[in-house]
JSON list of N, CA and C in Angstrom, two decimals:
[
{"chain": "A", "resi": 1, "resn": "MET", "atom": "N", "xyz": [-34.55, 17.88, 14.19]},
{"chain": "A", "resi": 1, "resn": "MET", "atom": "CA", "xyz": [-34.33, 18.53, 12.79]},
{"chain": "A", "resi": 1, "resn": "MET", "atom": "C", "xyz": [-33.52, 17.77, 11.74]},
{"chain": "A", "resi": 2, "resn": "PHE", "atom": "N", "xyz": [-32.94, 16.71, 12.29]},
{"chain": "A", "resi": 2, "resn": "PHE", "atom": "CA", "xyz": [-32.31, 15.82, 11.20]},
{"chain": "A", "resi": 2, "resn": "PHE", "atom": "C", "xyz": [-33.43, 15.22, 10.43]},
{"chain": "A", "resi": 3, "resn": "ILE", "atom": "N", "xyz": [-34.48, 14.71, 11.14]},
{"chain": "A", "resi": 3, "resn": "ILE", "atom": "CA", "xyz": [-35.54, 14.13, 10.36]},
{"chain": "A", "resi": 3, "resn": "ILE", "atom": "C", "xyz": [-36.14, 14.99, 9.31]},
{"chain": "A", "resi": 4, "resn": "TYR", "atom": "N", "xyz": [-36.35, 16.21, 9.63]},
{"chain": "A", "resi": 4, "resn": "TYR", "atom": "CA", "xyz": [-36.95, 17.28, 8.88]},
{"chain": "A", "resi": 4, "resn": "TYR", "atom": "C", "xyz": [-36.10, 17.38, 7.59]},
{"chain": "A", "resi": 5, "resn": "LEU", "atom": "N", "xyz": [-34.82, 17.50, 7.90]},
{"chain": "A", "resi": 5, "resn": "LEU", "atom": "CA", "xyz": [-33.95, 17.67, 6.58]},
{"chain": "A", "resi": 5, "resn": "LEU", "atom": "C", "xyz": [-33.96, 16.39, 5.75]},
{"chain": "A", "resi": 6, "resn": "TYR", "atom": "N", "xyz": [-34.03, 15.33, 6.37]},
{"chain": "A", "resi": 6, "resn": "TYR", "atom": "CA", "xyz": [-34.01, 13.98, 5.77]},
{"chain": "A", "resi": 6, "resn": "TYR", "atom": "C", "xyz": [-35.21, 13.87, 4.83]},
{"chain": "A", "resi": 7, "resn": "TYR", "atom": "N", "xyz": [-36.40, 14.08, 5.30]},
{"chain": "A", "resi": 7, "resn": "TYR", "atom": "CA", "xyz": [-37.67, 13.93, 4.56]},
{"chain": "A", "resi": 7, "resn": "TYR", "atom": "C", "xyz": [-37.83, 15.08, 3.59]},
{"chain": "A", "resi": 8, "resn": "SER", "atom": "N", "xyz": [-37.37, 16.27, 4.04]},
{"chain": "A", "resi": 8, "resn": "SER", "atom": "CA", "xyz": [-37.29, 17.40, 2.76]},
{"chain": "A", "resi": 8, "resn": "SER", "atom": "C", "xyz": [-36.56, 17.14, 1.62]},
{"chain": "A", "resi": 9, "resn": "SER", "atom": "N", "xyz": [-35.19, 16.42, 1.79]},
{"chain": "A", "resi": 9, "resn": "SER", "atom": "CA", "xyz": [-34.39, 16.00, 0.89]},
{"chain": "A", "resi": 9, "resn": "SER", "atom": "C", "xyz": [-34.90, 14.93, -0.03]},
{"chain": "A", "resi": 10, "resn": "PHE", "atom": "N", "xyz": [-35.72, 13.93, 0.69]},
{"chain": "A", "resi": 10, "resn": "PHE", "atom": "CA", "xyz": [-36.41, 12.88, 0.08]},
{"chain": "A", "resi": 10, "resn": "PHE", "atom": "C", "xyz": [-37.51, 13.33, -0.90]},
{"chain": "A", "resi": 11, "resn": "CYS", "atom": "N", "xyz": [-38.32, 14.34, -0.40]},
{"chain": "A", "resi": 11, "resn": "CYS", "atom": "CA", "xyz": [-39.66, 14.73, -1.01]},
{"chain": "A", "resi": 11, "resn": "CYS", "atom": "C", "xyz": [-39.36, 15.52, -2.37]},
{"chain": "A", "resi": 12, "resn": "LYS", "atom": "N", "xyz": [-38.22, 16.48, -2.24]},
{"chain": "A", "resi": 12, "resn": "LYS", "atom": "CA", "xyz": [-38.03, 17.31, -3.32]},
{"chain": "A", "resi": 12, "resn": "LYS", "atom": "C", "xyz": [-37.71, 16.57, -4.67]},
{"chain": "A", "resi": 13, "resn": "PRO", "atom": "N", "xyz": [-36.95, 15.64, -4.76]},
{"chain": "A", "resi": 13, "resn": "PRO", "atom": "CA", "xyz": [-36.68, 15.20, -6.15]},
{"chain": "A", "resi": 13, "resn": "PRO", "atom": "C", "xyz": [-37.80, 14.29, -6.80]},
{"chain": "A", "resi": 14, "resn": "PHE", "atom": "N", "xyz": [-38.70, 13.89, -5.61]},
{"chain": "A", "resi": 14, "resn": "PHE", "atom": "CA", "xyz": [-39.98, 13.23, -6.32]},
{"chain": "A", "resi": 14, "resn": "PHE", "atom": "C", "xyz": [-41.16, 13.99, -6.41]},
{"chain": "A", "resi": 15, "resn": "LEU", "atom": "N", "xyz": [-41.06, 15.25, -5.92]},
{"chain": "A", "resi": 15, "resn": "LEU", "atom": "CA", "xyz": [-42.19, 16.18, -6.01]},
{"chain": "A", "resi": 15, "resn": "LEU", "atom": "C", "xyz": [-43.45, 15.69, -5.39]},
{"chain": "A", "resi": 16, "resn": "ILE", "atom": "N", "xyz": [-43.27, 15.09, -4.18]},
{"chain": "A", "resi": 16, "resn": "ILE", "atom": "CA", "xyz": [-44.36, 14.52, -3.44]},
{"chain": "A", "resi": 16, "resn": "ILE", "atom": "C", "xyz": [-45.30, 15.77, -2.90]},
{"chain": "A", "resi": 17, "resn": "LYS", "atom": "N", "xyz": [-46.55, 15.51, -3.10]},
{"chain": "A", "resi": 17, "resn": "LYS", "atom": "CA", "xyz": [-47.38, 16.65, -2.58]},
{"chain": "A", "resi": 17, "resn": "LYS", "atom": "C", "xyz": [-47.55, 16.52, -1.12]},
{"chain": "A", "resi": 18, "resn": "ASN", "atom": "N", "xyz": [-47.81, 17.55, -0.59]},
{"chain": "A", "resi": 18, "resn": "ASN", "atom": "CA", "xyz": [-48.21, 17.74, 0.85]},
{"chain": "A", "resi": 18, "resn": "ASN", "atom": "C", "xyz": [-46.98, 16.92, 1.64]},
{"chain": "A", "resi": 19, "resn": "CYS", "atom": "N", "xyz": [-45.89, 17.40, 1.34]},
{"chain": "A", "resi": 19, "resn": "CYS", "atom": "CA", "xyz": [-44.65, 16.90, 1.97]},
{"chain": "A", "resi": 19, "resn": "CYS", "atom": "C", "xyz": [-44.51, 17.39, 3.21]},
{"chain": "A", "resi": 20, "resn": "GLU", "atom": "N", "xyz": [-44.91, 18.57, 3.51]},
{"chain": "A", "resi": 20, "resn": "GLU", "atom": "CA", "xyz": [-44.82, 19.22, 4.96]},
{"chain": "A", "resi": 20, "resn": "GLU", "atom": "C", "xyz": [-45.59, 18.50, 5.86]},
{"chain": "A", "resi": 21, "resn": "ILE", "atom": "N", "xyz": [-46.94, 17.97, 5.44]},
{"chain": "A", "resi": 21, "resn": "ILE", "atom": "CA", "xyz": [-47.75, 17.06, 6.17]},
{"chain": "A", "resi": 21, "resn": "ILE", "atom": "C", "xyz": [-47.07, 15.73, 6.52]},
{"chain": "A", "resi": 22, "resn": "LEU", "atom": "N", "xyz": [-46.54, 15.22, 5.51]},
{"chain": "A", "resi": 22, "resn": "LEU", "atom": "CA", "xyz": [-45.62, 14.07, 5.85]},
{"chain": "A", "resi": 22, "resn": "LEU", "atom": "C", "xyz": [-44.65, 14.07, 6.91]},
{"chain": "A", "resi": 23, "resn": "ILE", "atom": "N", "xyz": [-43.76, 15.38, 6.91]},
{"chain": "A", "resi": 23, "resn": "ILE", "atom": "CA", "xyz": [-42.91, 15.57, 7.83]},
{"chain": "A", "resi": 23, "resn": "ILE", "atom": "C", "xyz": [-43.45, 15.84, 9.27]},
{"chain": "A", "resi": 24, "resn": "LEU", "atom": "N", "xyz": [-44.57, 16.63, 9.29]},
{"chain": "A", "resi": 24, "resn": "LEU", "atom": "CA", "xyz": [-45.09, 16.88, 10.49]},
{"chain": "A", "resi": 24, "resn": "LEU", "atom": "C", "xyz": [-45.75, 15.52, 11.25]},
{"chain": "A", "resi": 25, "resn": "PHE", "atom": "N", "xyz": [-46.31, 14.50, 10.43]},
{"chain": "A", "resi": 25, "resn": "PHE", "atom": "CA", "xyz": [-46.78, 13.34, 10.68]},
{"chain": "A", "resi": 25, "resn": "PHE", "atom": "C", "xyz": [-45.83, 12.46, 11.48]},
{"chain": "A", "resi": 26, "resn": "TYR", "atom": "N", "xyz": [-44.57, 12.34, 10.65]},
{"chain": "A", "resi": 26, "resn": "TYR", "atom": "CA", "xyz": [-43.50, 11.59, 11.40]},
{"chain": "A", "resi": 26, "resn": "TYR", "atom": "C", "xyz": [-43.04, 12.29, 12.70]},
{"chain": "A", "resi": 27, "resn": "TYR", "atom": "N", "xyz": [-43.15, 13.58, 12.82]},
{"chain": "A", "resi": 27, "resn": "TYR", "atom": "CA", "xyz": [-42.58, 14.30, 13.86]},
{"chain": "A", "resi": 27, "resn": "TYR", "atom": "C", "xyz": [-43.65, 14.05, 14.94]},
{"chain": "A", "resi": 28, "resn": "PHE", "atom": "N", "xyz": [-44.89, 14.14, 14.71]},
{"chain": "A", "resi": 28, "resn": "PHE", "atom": "CA", "xyz": [-45.79, 13.73, 15.96]},
{"chain": "A", "resi": 28, "resn": "PHE", "atom": "C", "xyz": [-45.71, 12.40, 16.43]},
{"chain": "A", "resi": 29, "resn": "VAL", "atom": "N", "xyz": [-45.39, 11.51, 15.40]},
{"chain": "A", "resi": 29, "resn": "VAL", "atom": "CA", "xyz": [-45.37, 10.04, 15.84]},
{"chain": "A", "resi": 29, "resn": "VAL", "atom": "C", "xyz": [-44.24, 9.65, 16.70]},
{"chain": "A", "resi": 30, "resn": "LEU", "atom": "N", "xyz": [-43.08, 10.30, 16.36]},
{"chain": "A", "resi": 30, "resn": "LEU", "atom": "CA", "xyz": [-41.90, 10.25, 17.43]},
{"chain": "A", "resi": 30, "resn": "LEU", "atom": "C", "xyz": [-42.09, 10.96, 18.58]},
{"chain": "A", "resi": 31, "resn": "PHE", "atom": "N", "xyz": [-42.76, 12.10, 18.39]},
{"chain": "A", "resi": 31, "resn": "PHE", "atom": "CA", "xyz": [-43.12, 13.03, 19.72]},
{"chain": "A", "resi": 31, "resn": "PHE", "atom": "C", "xyz": [-43.97, 12.15, 20.75]},
{"chain": "A", "resi": 32, "resn": "ASP", "atom": "N", "xyz": [-44.84, 11.38, 19.98]},
{"chain": "A", "resi": 32, "resn": "ASP", "atom": "CA", "xyz": [-45.82, 10.55, 20.95]},
{"chain": "A", "resi": 32, "resn": "ASP", "atom": "C", "xyz": [-45.14, 9.70, 21.82]},
{"chain": "A", "resi": 33, "resn": "LYS", "atom": "N", "xyz": [-43.93, 9.15, 21.29]},
{"chain": "A", "resi": 33, "resn": "LYS", "atom": "CA", "xyz": [-43.17, 8.27, 22.01]},
{"chain": "A", "resi": 33, "resn": "LYS", "atom": "C", "xyz": [-42.51, 8.68, 23.27]},
{"chain": "A", "resi": 34, "resn": "PHE", "atom": "N", "xyz": [-42.30, 10.08, 23.42]},
{"chain": "A", "resi": 34, "resn": "PHE", "atom": "CA", "xyz": [-41.49, 10.72, 24.39]},
{"chain": "A", "resi": 34, "resn": "PHE", "atom": "C", "xyz": [-42.40, 11.46, 25.25]},
{"chain": "A", "resi": 35, "resn": "SER", "atom": "N", "xyz": [-43.70, 11.65, 24.94]},
{"chain": "A", "resi": 35, "resn": "SER", "atom": "CA", "xyz": [-44.45, 12.60, 25.62]},
{"chain": "A", "resi": 35, "resn": "SER", "atom": "C", "xyz": [-45.87, 12.02, 25.80]},
{"chain": "A", "resi": 36, "resn": "GLU", "atom": "N", "xyz": [-46.63, 11.99, 27.02]},
{"chain": "A", "resi": 36, "resn": "GLU", "atom": "CA", "xyz": [-47.82, 11.34, 27.19]},
{"chain": "A", "resi": 36, "resn": "GLU", "atom": "C", "xyz": [-48.98, 12.20, 26.61]},
{"chain": "A", "resi": 37, "resn": "SER", "atom": "N", "xyz": [-48.70, 13.44, 26.49]},
{"chain": "A", "resi": 37, "resn": "SER", "atom": "CA", "xyz": [-49.68, 14.39, 25.73]},
{"chain": "A", "resi": 37, "resn": "SER", "atom": "C", "xyz": [-49.47, 14.37, 24.29]},
{"chain": "A", "resi": 38, "resn": "GLY", "atom": "N", "xyz": [-48.69, 13.63, 23.75]},
{"chain": "A", "resi": 38, "resn": "GLY", "atom": "CA", "xyz": [-48.34, 13.46, 22.36]},
{"chain": "A", "resi": 38, "resn": "GLY", "atom": "C", "xyz": [-49.27, 12.88, 21.67]},
{"chain": "A", "resi": 39, "resn": "SER", "atom": "N", "xyz": [-50.17, 11.98, 22.18]},
{"chain": "A", "resi": 39, "resn": "SER", "atom": "CA", "xyz": [-51.25, 11.38, 21.40]},
{"chain": "A", "resi": 39, "resn": "SER", "atom": "C", "xyz": [-52.41, 12.43, 21.19]},
{"chain": "A", "resi": 40, "resn": "LEU", "atom": "N", "xyz": [-52.47, 13.28, 22.12]},
{"chain": "A", "resi": 40, "resn": "LEU", "atom": "CA", "xyz": [-53.63, 14.43, 22.07]},
{"chain": "A", "resi": 40, "resn": "LEU", "atom": "C", "xyz": [-53.29, 15.21, 20.76]},
{"chain": "A", "resi": 41, "resn": "LYS", "atom": "N", "xyz": [-51.97, 15.68, 20.70]},
{"chain": "A", "resi": 41, "resn": "LYS", "atom": "CA", "xyz": [-51.63, 16.54, 19.70]},
{"chain": "A", "resi": 41, "resn": "LYS", "atom": "C", "xyz": [-51.65, 15.75, 18.27]},
{"chain": "A", "resi": 42, "resn": "LYS", "atom": "N", "xyz": [-51.23, 14.51, 18.41]},
{"chain": "A", "resi": 42, "resn": "LYS", "atom": "CA", "xyz": [-51.23, 13.76, 17.20]},
{"chain": "A", "resi": 42, "resn": "LYS", "atom": "C", "xyz": [-52.59, 13.55, 16.66]},
{"chain": "A", "resi": 43, "resn": "SER", "atom": "N", "xyz": [-53.71, 13.30, 17.47]},
{"chain": "A", "resi": 43, "resn": "SER", "atom": "CA", "xyz": [-55.15, 13.21, 17.05]},
{"chain": "A", "resi": 43, "resn": "SER", "atom": "C", "xyz": [-55.61, 14.18, 16.56]},
{"chain": "A", "resi": 44, "resn": "SER", "atom": "N", "xyz": [-55.25, 15.58, 17.14]},
{"chain": "A", "resi": 44, "resn": "SER", "atom": "CA", "xyz": [-55.66, 16.79, 16.52]},
{"chain": "A", "resi": 44, "resn": "SER", "atom": "C", "xyz": [-55.01, 17.09, 15.37]},
{"chain": "A", "resi": 45, "resn": "PHE", "atom": "N", "xyz": [-53.85, 16.71, 15.07]},
{"chain": "A", "resi": 45, "resn": "PHE", "atom": "CA", "xyz": [-53.07, 16.87, 13.78]},
{"chain": "A", "resi": 45, "resn": "PHE", "atom": "C", "xyz": [-53.70, 16.04, 12.74]},
{"chain": "A", "resi": 46, "resn": "LYS", "atom": "N", "xyz": [-54.15, 14.96, 12.98]},
{"chain": "A", "resi": 46, "resn": "LYS", "atom": "CA", "xyz": [-54.75, 13.96, 12.18]},
{"chain": "A", "resi": 46, "resn": "LYS", "atom": "C", "xyz": [-56.08, 14.69, 11.45]},
{"chain": "A", "resi": 47, "resn": "LYS", "atom": "N", "xyz": [-56.94, 15.35, 12.27]},
{"chain": "A", "resi": 47, "resn": "LYS", "atom": "CA", "xyz": [-57.98, 16.14, 11.82]},
{"chain": "A", "resi": 47, "resn": "LYS", "atom": "C", "xyz": [-57.64, 17.16, 11.04]},
{"chain": "A", "resi": 48, "resn": "LYS", "atom": "N", "xyz": [-56.64, 17.98, 11.25]},
{"chain": "A", "resi": 48, "resn": "LYS", "atom": "CA", "xyz": [-56.12, 18.92, 10.43]},
{"chain": "A", "resi": 48, "resn": "LYS", "atom": "C", "xyz": [-55.76, 18.47, 9.24]},
{"chain": "A", "resi": 49, "resn": "ALA", "atom": "N", "xyz": [-54.92, 17.32, 9.14]},
{"chain": "A", "resi": 49, "resn": "ALA", "atom": "CA", "xyz": [-54.61, 16.74, 7.88]},
{"chain": "A", "resi": 49, "resn": "ALA", "atom": "C", "xyz": [-55.59, 16.24, 6.98]},
{"chain": "A", "resi": 50, "resn": "ILE", "atom": "N", "xyz": [-56.54, 15.68, 7.52]},
{"chain": "A", "resi": 50, "resn": "ILE", "atom": "CA", "xyz": [-57.75, 15.27, 6.80]},
{"chain": "A", "resi": 50, "resn": "ILE", "atom": "C", "xyz": [-58.56, 16.56, 6.12]},
{"chain": "A", "resi": 51, "resn": "SER", "atom": "N", "xyz": [-58.64, 17.62, 6.92]},
{"chain": "A", "resi": 51, "resn": "SER", "atom": "CA", "xyz": [-59.28, 18.81, 6.36]},
{"chain": "A", "resi": 51, "resn": "SER", "atom": "C", "xyz": [-58.42, 19.38, 5.28]},
{"chain": "A", "resi": 52, "resn": "LEU", "atom": "N", "xyz": [-57.11, 19.40, 5.45]},
{"chain": "A", "resi": 52, "resn": "LEU", "atom": "CA", "xyz": [-56.28, 19.84, 4.21]},
{"chain": "A", "resi": 52, "resn": "LEU", "atom": "C", "xyz": [-56.34, 19.10, 2.92]},
{"chain": "A", "resi": 53, "resn": "SER", "atom": "N", "xyz": [-56.48, 17.79, 3.23]},
{"chain": "A", "resi": 53, "resn": "SER", "atom": "CA", "xyz": [-56.41, 16.84, 1.93]},
{"chain": "A", "resi": 53, "resn": "SER", "atom": "C", "xyz": [-57.65, 16.96, 1.15]}
]
């Protein structure tokens, strides 16, 4: 939750596009370190991020 607040406060002043995608990307990267199934979710997230961009 701290990471979400940090990146949301970082993106708003600079008006970075797709800031939510950036937040979720870092969330899944950190989640991958603590879970073996995290790599599967991260790979599926990358496909979604590519389709959104």
